[in-house]
XYZ file of N, CA and C in Angstrom:
597
model
N -6.034 -14.098 17.501
C -5.717 -13.499 16.171
C -5.824 -14.356 14.956
N -6.672 -13.962 14.287
C -7.413 -14.666 13.061
C -6.058 -15.298 12.218
N -6.824 -15.706 11.218
C -5.881 -16.401 10.274
C -5.270 -15.579 9.422
N -6.509 -15.125 8.813
C -5.813 -14.071 8.096
C -4.883 -13.205 8.525
N -5.027 -12.445 9.661
C -4.193 -11.320 10.300
C -2.485 -12.126 10.604
N -2.702 -13.381 10.677
C -1.360 -13.659 10.605
C -0.830 -14.150 9.491
N -1.268 -14.219 8.617
C -1.264 -15.034 7.129
C -0.529 -13.755 6.284
N -1.353 -12.633 6.567
C -1.443 -11.360 5.305
C -0.294 -10.475 5.907
N 0.804 -9.761 5.524
C 1.411 -8.837 5.627
C 1.036 -7.972 5.200
N 0.549 -6.368 5.585
C 0.639 -5.082 5.140
C 1.986 -4.803 4.388
N 1.781 -4.424 3.437
C 2.967 -3.871 2.324
C 2.659 -2.406 1.884
N 3.119 -1.426 3.143
C 2.818 0.252 2.338
C 4.022 0.784 1.565
N 3.327 1.180 0.713
C 4.442 1.776 -0.271
C 4.540 3.515 0.184
N 6.079 3.932 0.491
C 5.697 5.099 0.717
C 7.226 5.716 0.272
N 7.694 5.250 -0.887
C 9.172 5.825 -0.977
C 9.561 6.880 -2.232
N 8.322 7.095 -2.534
C 8.096 8.624 -3.544
C 8.364 9.863 -3.672
N 9.127 10.417 -4.198
C 9.954 11.732 -3.886
C 8.776 12.656 -3.947
N 7.714 12.866 -4.332
C 6.778 13.922 -4.869
C 7.127 14.674 -5.515
N 7.270 14.468 -6.881
C 8.079 15.011 -8.094
C 7.065 16.193 -8.638
N 5.365 15.813 -8.006
C 4.542 16.987 -8.953
C 4.213 17.906 -7.312
N 5.301 17.616 -5.927
C 4.558 17.813 -5.332
C 5.391 19.015 -4.553
N 6.410 19.328 -5.910
C 8.074 20.217 -5.665
C 8.856 19.716 -4.647
N 8.764 18.372 -5.083
C 10.128 17.430 -4.499
C 10.019 17.320 -3.084
N 8.805 16.916 -2.661
C 8.292 16.922 -0.809
C 8.039 15.757 -0.815
N 8.814 14.611 -0.078
C 8.257 13.014 -0.151
C 7.006 12.735 0.368
N 6.169 12.070 -0.190
C 4.627 12.080 0.254
C 4.798 11.659 1.623
N 5.955 10.786 2.051
C 5.808 10.120 3.231
C 5.825 11.400 4.745
N 6.488 12.449 4.193
C 6.467 13.272 4.913
C 5.431 14.286 5.180
N 4.919 14.388 4.308
C 3.525 15.126 4.489
C 2.855 14.990 5.556
N 2.269 16.104 6.044
C 1.557 16.073 7.544
C 0.337 16.486 7.277
N -0.423 14.902 8.082
C -1.663 14.900 7.891
C -2.074 13.930 9.680
N -3.328 15.159 9.788
C -3.540 15.011 11.554
C -2.221 15.116 12.186
N -1.363 15.890 11.856
C -0.326 16.391 12.760
C 0.980 15.391 12.745
N 0.526 14.445 12.251
C 1.606 13.602 12.171
C 2.256 13.188 10.784
N 3.195 12.742 10.221
C 3.859 12.695 8.827
C 2.854 11.505 8.433
N 2.767 11.641 6.871
C 1.569 10.588 6.560
C 1.839 9.115 6.793
N 2.962 8.870 6.695
C 3.649 7.506 6.438
C 3.269 6.693 7.901
N 3.182 7.608 9.179
C 2.625 7.035 10.052
C 1.440 6.552 10.406
N 0.528 7.757 9.839
C -0.690 7.600 9.507
C -1.119 6.171 8.977
N -0.493 6.056 7.598
C -1.003 5.050 6.645
C -0.353 3.725 7.538
N 0.642 3.499 8.119
C 0.961 2.311 8.905
C 0.029 2.068 9.645
N -0.309 3.229 10.878
C -1.568 2.776 11.458
C -2.613 2.119 11.300
N -3.478 3.071 10.005
C -4.269 2.484 9.159
C -4.321 0.953 8.982
N -3.451 0.348 8.340
C -3.060 -1.145 8.520
C -2.758 -1.762 9.542
N -2.419 -1.395 10.618
C -2.535 -1.928 12.201
C -4.140 -2.196 12.739
N -4.675 -0.933 12.433
C -6.166 -0.667 12.790
C -6.902 -1.516 12.042
N -6.343 -2.281 10.596
C -7.385 -2.910 9.676
C -7.194 -4.421 9.808
N -6.172 -4.557 10.686
C -6.378 -5.969 10.929
C -4.854 -6.467 10.818
N -4.313 -6.194 10.222
C -2.182 -6.334 9.670
C -1.747 -5.978 11.064
N -1.369 -7.316 11.374
C -0.219 -7.662 12.311
C 1.432 -7.496 12.092
N 1.441 -7.573 10.754
C 2.807 -7.354 10.362
C 2.520 -6.433 9.142
N 3.565 -5.519 9.425
C 3.606 -4.252 8.678
C 5.057 -4.042 8.009
N 5.414 -4.152 6.913
C 6.892 -3.700 5.893
C 6.505 -2.164 5.457
N 6.774 -1.516 5.395
C 6.608 -0.090 5.048
C 8.742 0.200 4.217
N 7.973 0.376 2.836
C 8.998 0.648 1.723
C 9.253 2.276 1.704
N 10.658 2.758 2.017
C 11.031 3.947 1.983
C 11.957 3.929 0.993
N 11.966 5.336 0.396
C 13.164 5.573 -0.427
C 13.321 7.175 -0.556
N 12.516 7.934 -1.224
C 13.214 9.451 -0.950
C 13.654 10.084 0.586
N 14.649 10.394 0.941
C 14.519 11.176 2.366
C 14.422 9.774 3.380
N 14.883 8.873 3.098
C 14.324 7.595 4.221
C 14.874 8.083 5.489
N 16.066 8.670 5.765
C 16.985 8.831 6.972
C 16.101 9.811 7.747
N 15.514 10.983 7.005
C 14.559 11.722 7.774
C 13.542 10.796 7.750
N 12.901 10.126 7.109
C 11.308 9.305 7.405
C 11.421 8.625 8.581
N 12.765 7.522 8.518
C 13.194 7.108 10.025
C 13.157 8.127 11.155
N 13.756 9.051 11.460
C 13.978 10.109 12.116
C 12.533 10.703 12.530
N 11.542 11.252 11.732
C 10.299 12.013 11.976
C 9.202 11.011 12.416
N 9.666 9.966 11.783
C 8.001 8.858 11.771
C 7.902 8.185 13.057
N 7.254 7.519 13.442
C 7.138 6.765 14.562
C 6.506 5.415 14.142
N 7.501 4.654 13.547
C 7.068 3.016 12.637
C 7.731 1.974 13.957
N 7.643 2.173 14.949
C 7.791 1.170 15.933
C 7.331 -0.151 15.667
N 7.565 -1.142 15.339
C 7.048 -2.359 15.433
C 6.948 -2.941 13.821
N 7.251 -1.669 13.243
C 7.044 -2.316 11.365
C 8.603 -2.255 11.376
N 8.583 -3.313 9.980
C 9.771 -3.762 9.528
C 9.985 -2.515 8.258
N 11.012 -1.776 8.583
C 11.713 -0.830 7.765
C 12.534 -1.289 6.508
N 11.806 -1.409 4.810
C 12.570 -1.637 3.779
C 12.981 -0.477 3.124
N 14.224 -0.532 2.957
C 14.772 0.393 2.088
C 14.675 0.125 0.081
N 14.128 0.865 -0.374
C 14.193 0.919 -1.951
C 15.247 1.522 -2.616
N 16.679 1.362 -3.136
C 17.465 1.901 -3.280
C 17.164 2.522 -4.933
N 16.277 1.968 -5.680
C 15.930 2.262 -6.489
C 14.777 2.975 -7.102
N 13.811 3.840 -5.833
C 12.738 4.417 -5.609
C 12.369 4.987 -6.856
N 13.569 5.777 -7.397
C 13.127 6.775 -8.711
C 12.988 6.268 -9.846
N 12.802 4.731 -9.727
C 12.665 4.178 -10.920
C 10.917 3.996 -11.098
N 10.014 4.752 -9.734
C 8.645 4.497 -9.938
C 8.399 3.172 -9.271
N 6.931 3.337 -8.662
C 6.179 2.419 -7.761
C 6.572 0.990 -8.008
N 6.948 0.642 -9.011
C 7.010 -0.868 -9.661
C 8.063 -1.473 -8.498
N 9.483 -0.643 -8.611
C 10.599 -1.023 -7.694
C 10.277 -1.300 -6.591
N 9.180 -0.272 -5.752
C 8.828 0.277 -4.530
C 8.163 -1.420 -4.153
N 7.474 -2.087 -5.067
C 6.332 -3.291 -5.099
C 7.287 -3.853 -5.139
N 8.091 -4.532 -5.996
C 9.319 -5.536 -5.710
C 10.173 -5.572 -4.660
N 10.150 -4.297 -3.932
C 11.082 -4.738 -2.806
C 10.096 -4.827 -1.719
N 9.002 -4.766 -1.762
C 8.488 -4.702 -0.430
C 7.995 -6.407 -0.582
N 7.434 -7.009 -2.055
C 7.354 -8.239 -1.701
C 8.672 -9.078 -1.734
N 9.550 -8.862 -2.153
C 11.148 -9.193 -1.886
C 11.457 -9.483 -0.277
N 10.739 -8.377 0.573
C 11.053 -8.695 2.268
C 10.144 -9.463 2.907
N 9.131 -10.108 2.320
C 8.530 -10.959 2.582
C 8.551 -12.296 2.603
N 9.800 -12.243 1.814
C 10.797 -13.927 1.615
C 10.955 -14.331 3.054
N 10.471 -15.746 3.353
C 10.753 -16.081 5.041
C 10.448 -15.781 5.758
N 9.248 -14.839 5.829
C 8.727 -14.371 6.871
C 7.005 -15.408 7.573
N 6.766 -16.437 5.944
C 5.895 -17.272 6.465
C 4.573 -16.336 6.194
N 4.946 -15.219 5.351
C 3.343 -14.420 5.247
C 3.040 -15.263 3.631
N 1.574 -15.327 4.049
C 0.960 -16.280 2.605
C 0.415 -15.138 1.421
N 0.021 -13.810 1.745
C -0.272 -12.888 1.059
C 0.055 -11.275 1.495
N 0.401 -10.427 0.847
C 0.583 -9.128 0.794
C -0.778 -8.116 1.127
N -0.820 -7.737 1.548
C -2.291 -6.350 1.292
C -1.215 -5.273 1.405
N -1.191 -4.088 0.080
C -0.756 -3.515 -0.596
C -1.358 -1.937 -0.539
N -0.921 -1.106 -0.035
C -1.417 0.299 0.488
C -0.758 1.030 0.280
N -1.031 1.975 -0.275
C -0.218 3.215 -0.571
C -0.401 4.898 0.204
N 0.670 5.207 0.396
C 0.879 5.864 1.618
C -0.253 7.753 1.471
N -0.270 7.853 -0.579
C -0.799 8.623 -0.620
C -2.260 8.906 -0.773
N -2.817 8.021 -0.079
C -4.612 8.045 0.053
C -4.863 7.887 1.432
N -5.056 8.984 1.943
C -5.557 9.135 3.409
C -7.205 9.155 3.497
N -7.637 9.225 2.349
C -9.183 8.732 2.601
C -9.625 7.410 2.592
N -8.396 6.559 2.344
C -8.925 4.722 2.835
C -8.789 4.876 4.136
N -8.968 3.738 4.745
C -9.021 4.197 6.348
C -9.159 2.696 7.090
N -9.089 2.303 8.354
C -9.497 0.586 8.474
C -10.677 -0.081 8.265
N -11.319 0.687 7.662
C -12.839 0.286 7.358
C -12.534 -0.823 5.704
N -11.652 -0.377 5.181
C -11.415 -0.739 4.034
C -10.529 -2.042 3.648
N -9.168 -1.543 4.609
C -8.418 -2.608 4.681
C -8.811 -3.545 5.181
N -9.873 -4.015 6.139
C -10.439 -4.977 7.409
C -11.209 -5.857 6.308
N -12.045 -5.428 4.992
C -13.049 -5.760 4.143
C -11.965 -6.598 3.396
N -10.591 -5.852 2.730
C -10.170 -6.449 2.116
C -9.141 -8.121 2.212
N -8.752 -7.551 4.028
C -8.451 -8.564 4.407
C -8.963 -10.051 4.719
N -10.499 -9.453 5.082
C -11.314 -10.727 5.251
C -11.723 -11.837 3.990
N -11.086 -10.795 2.892
C -11.728 -11.632 1.791
C -10.380 -12.729 1.226
N -9.629 -12.693 2.013
C -8.482 -13.804 1.820
C -8.800 -15.293 2.135
N -8.451 -15.520 1.144
C -8.989 -17.288 1.219
C -7.220 -18.518 1.448
N -6.420 -18.042 0.133
C -4.991 -18.734 0.153
C -4.405 -18.115 -0.379
N -2.927 -18.745 -0.709
C -1.826 -17.934 -1.435
C -2.195 -17.650 -2.955
N -3.405 -18.196 -3.694
C -3.833 -17.884 -4.823
C -4.918 -16.659 -4.611
N -5.146 -16.000 -3.733
C -6.158 -14.952 -3.333
C -5.756 -13.910 -4.054
N -6.569 -13.442 -4.924
C -6.196 -11.608 -5.589
C -7.788 -10.963 -5.181
N -7.328 -10.150 -4.659
C -8.137 -9.560 -3.648
C -8.018 -7.599 -4.054
N -9.216 -6.688 -4.630
C -8.891 -5.628 -4.618
C -10.018 -4.744 -4.191
N -9.710 -3.556 -3.173
C -10.398 -2.468 -2.718
C -11.414 -2.459 -4.238
N -13.098 -2.026 -4.026
C -13.831 -1.130 -5.601
C -14.184 -0.056 -4.957
N -14.404 0.932 -6.103
C -15.209 2.108 -5.789
C -16.098 2.369 -6.882
N -17.835 1.711 -6.312
C -18.384 1.640 -7.266
C -18.393 0.985 -8.604
N -18.045 -0.288 -7.882
C -17.432 -1.354 -8.912
C -16.007 -1.113 -9.712
N -15.420 0.128 -9.497
C -14.238 0.286 -10.266
C -13.159 -0.107 -9.152
N -11.733 -0.792 -9.892
C -10.849 -1.440 -8.931
C -10.196 -0.449 -8.369
N -9.638 -0.215 -7.385
C -8.872 0.808 -6.389
C -7.960 0.107 -5.758
N -7.460 0.554 -4.282
C -6.870 0.508 -3.397
C -7.222 0.159 -2.412
N -7.045 -0.591 -1.151
C -5.746 -1.464 -1.106
C -6.264 -2.910 -1.976
N -4.894 -3.700 -2.410
C -4.988 -4.537 -2.891
C -4.272 -5.805 -2.771
N -4.677 -7.052 -2.339
C -4.147 -8.317 -1.842
C -3.889 -9.455 -2.898
N -2.773 -9.546 -2.752
C -1.930 -10.292 -3.531
C -1.613 -11.897 -2.824
N -2.366 -12.717 -3.157
C -1.346 -14.422 -2.557
C -0.209 -14.279 -3.054
N 0.475 -15.187 -2.184
C 1.991 -15.271 -2.562
C 2.280 -16.219 -3.751
N 1.441 -16.465 -4.324
C 1.379 -17.770 -5.607
C 1.564 -16.078 -6.898
N 1.302 -15.315 -6.589
C 1.154 -14.162 -7.591
C 2.716 -13.416 -7.460
N 3.317 -13.526 -6.657
C 4.431 -12.394 -6.116
C 5.391 -12.563 -7.327
N 6.040 -13.863 -7.892
C 6.952 -14.302 -8.762
C 6.234 -13.006 -10.061
N 5.110 -13.294 -10.506
C 4.662 -12.733 -11.859
C 4.064 -11.400 -11.627
N 4.087 -10.911 -10.541
C 4.084 -9.688 -10.316
C 5.289 -8.780 -10.555
N 6.125 -9.449 -9.717
C 7.378 -8.903 -9.626
C 7.999 -8.794 -11.376
N 7.785 -9.893 -11.574
C 8.307 -9.569 -13.389
C 7.986 -8.723 -14.355
N 6.965 -7.931 -13.909
C 6.018 -7.149 -14.482
C 5.934 -5.690 -14.025
N 6.194 -5.392 -12.771
C 6.750 -3.959 -12.081
C 7.419 -3.474 -12.490
N 7.112 -2.189 -13.474
C 8.284 -1.931 -13.677
C 7.604 -0.431 -13.555
N 8.526 0.795 -13.929
C 7.676 2.169 -13.989
C 7.018 2.379 -12.695
N 5.926 3.085 -13.046
C 4.980 3.558 -12.041
C 3.692 2.801 -12.023
N 3.718 1.448 -13.169
C 2.647 0.877 -13.163
C 2.246 -0.155 -12.152
N 3.069 -0.273 -11.341
C 3.122 -1.377 -10.457
C 2.354 -2.348 -10.462
N 1.333 -2.928 -10.271
C 1.026 -4.346 -10.432
C -0.413 -4.603 -11.392
N -0.414 -2.971 -12.394
C -1.463 -2.615 -12.872
C -1.580 -4.061 -14.186
N -0.567 -4.309 -15.006
C -0.754 -4.792 -15.890
C -0.667 -6.225 -15.877
N -0.223 -6.867 -14.537
C -0.527 -8.461 -13.711
C -1.978 -8.279 -13.432
N -2.508 -7.461 -12.861
C -4.096 -7.302 -12.771
C -4.840 -7.442 -13.892
N -4.470 -6.628 -15.017
C -5.587 -6.823 -16.057
C -5.245 -8.098 -17.001
N -4.367 -8.665 -16.895
C -4.048 -10.028 -17.525
C -4.655 -11.024 -16.439
N -4.926 -10.698 -15.090
C -5.770 -11.848 -14.492
C -6.942 -11.334 -13.926
N -7.511 -10.073 -14.995
C -8.681 -9.827 -14.220
C -9.966 -10.632 -13.882
N -10.048 -11.804 -14.788
C -11.446 -12.922 -14.262
C -10.953 -12.911 -12.381
N -9.817 -13.108 -12.392
C -9.549 -14.009 -11.095
C -9.895 -13.095 -9.777
N -9.610 -11.246 -10.066
C -9.885 -10.875 -8.776
C -11.362 -10.655 -8.252
N -11.469 -11.026 -6.796
C -12.410 -10.941 -5.901
C -12.428 -9.298 -5.510
N -13.442 -8.619 -6.331
C -13.682 -7.144 -5.814
C -14.542 -6.609 -4.763
N -14.400 -6.169 -3.760
C -14.546 -5.717 -2.408
C -15.073 -4.271 -2.458
N -16.138 -4.340 -2.332
C -16.886 -2.870 -2.449
C -16.865 -2.068 -1.565
N -16.160 -0.613 -1.432
C -15.389 -0.185 -0.320
C -15.916 1.336 -0.522
N -16.345 1.904 -1.375
C -16.920 3.301 -1.623
C -18.189 3.783 -0.708
N -18.457 3.214 0.650
C -19.576 3.324 1.222
C -18.869 3.657 2.683
N -17.106 3.302 2.550
C -16.297 3.520 3.974
C -15.161 4.191 2.985
N -14.384 4.574 2.124
C -13.433 4.891 2.173
C -13.513 5.923 0.765
N -12.576 7.227 0.733
C -12.631 7.863 -0.650
C -11.496 7.792 -0.803
N -11.115 7.063 -2.516
C -9.910 6.912 -3.482
C -8.910 8.008 -4.075
N -9.481 9.381 -2.904
C -8.454 10.431 -3.811
C -7.208 10.178 -3.545
N -5.767 10.510 -4.270
C -4.564 10.859 -4.277
C -4.175 11.822 -3.463
N -3.108 12.112 -3.370
C -2.235 13.010 -2.969
C -1.170 13.261 -3.748
N -1.654 13.785 -5.000
C -0.242 13.640 -6.054
C 0.428 15.223 -6.120
N -0.571 16.701 -6.346
C -0.331 17.515 -6.612
C -0.311 18.524 -5.776
N 0.298 20.018 -5.754
C -0.188 20.715 -4.731
C -1.420 21.300 -4.836
N -2.498 20.726 -5.772
C -3.787 21.203 -5.511
C -4.459 19.815 -4.660
N -3.761 18.872 -4.371
C -4.257 18.311 -3.737
C -4.233 18.048 -2.244
N -3.482 19.042 -1.448
C -2.660 19.080 -0.533
C -3.742 19.709 0.537
N -4.968 20.417 0.023
C -6.018 20.959 1.101
C -6.717 19.347 1.754
N -6.389 18.104 0.808
C -7.441 17.392 1.444
C -6.792 16.567 2.912
N -5.823 17.063 2.698
C -4.785 16.709 4.253
C -5.392 16.848 5.084
N -5.351 16.861 6.417
C -5.983 17.273 7.956
C -5.298 17.803 8.442
């Protein structure tokens, strides 16, 4: 196990209720015959994250029942309806006391991003001051790695659906961009029109 794998935890944000999908939680959408949350957790593992925390919200009990998430730490976010910021806070909070020095944050609704992109971002981790983001033709995207030194600042500013966007904008000069456009496609499954992109 490399130092990076031991010190960086994967944090999968999978709590959303799929408001623009007619109220179908994204975690339960089918991709390659399995719930999307199961696929995404597998991507984090395949990319090198040995510890994976999955933040659940909408229909969390059904997700636990249907998805095979053995070995993952399941984190309930009772405030999931407030948006992605609350899930990010819950995910980072769940790492307290684990010894993790960084969190690699991954979104459940981006099935075009695979283990190669995760591995590249993970490899750019240096220490708890690290801020790393995948980039697509130079434009910042996901996954994003936050060293532990940034967690308190992110938690303080992560509100609504903005997540860490505001914090990252303020710390733009500190972000190491890792180009992933050759190995991943950063589309979201957000609306009914996006569903055909699932396999």
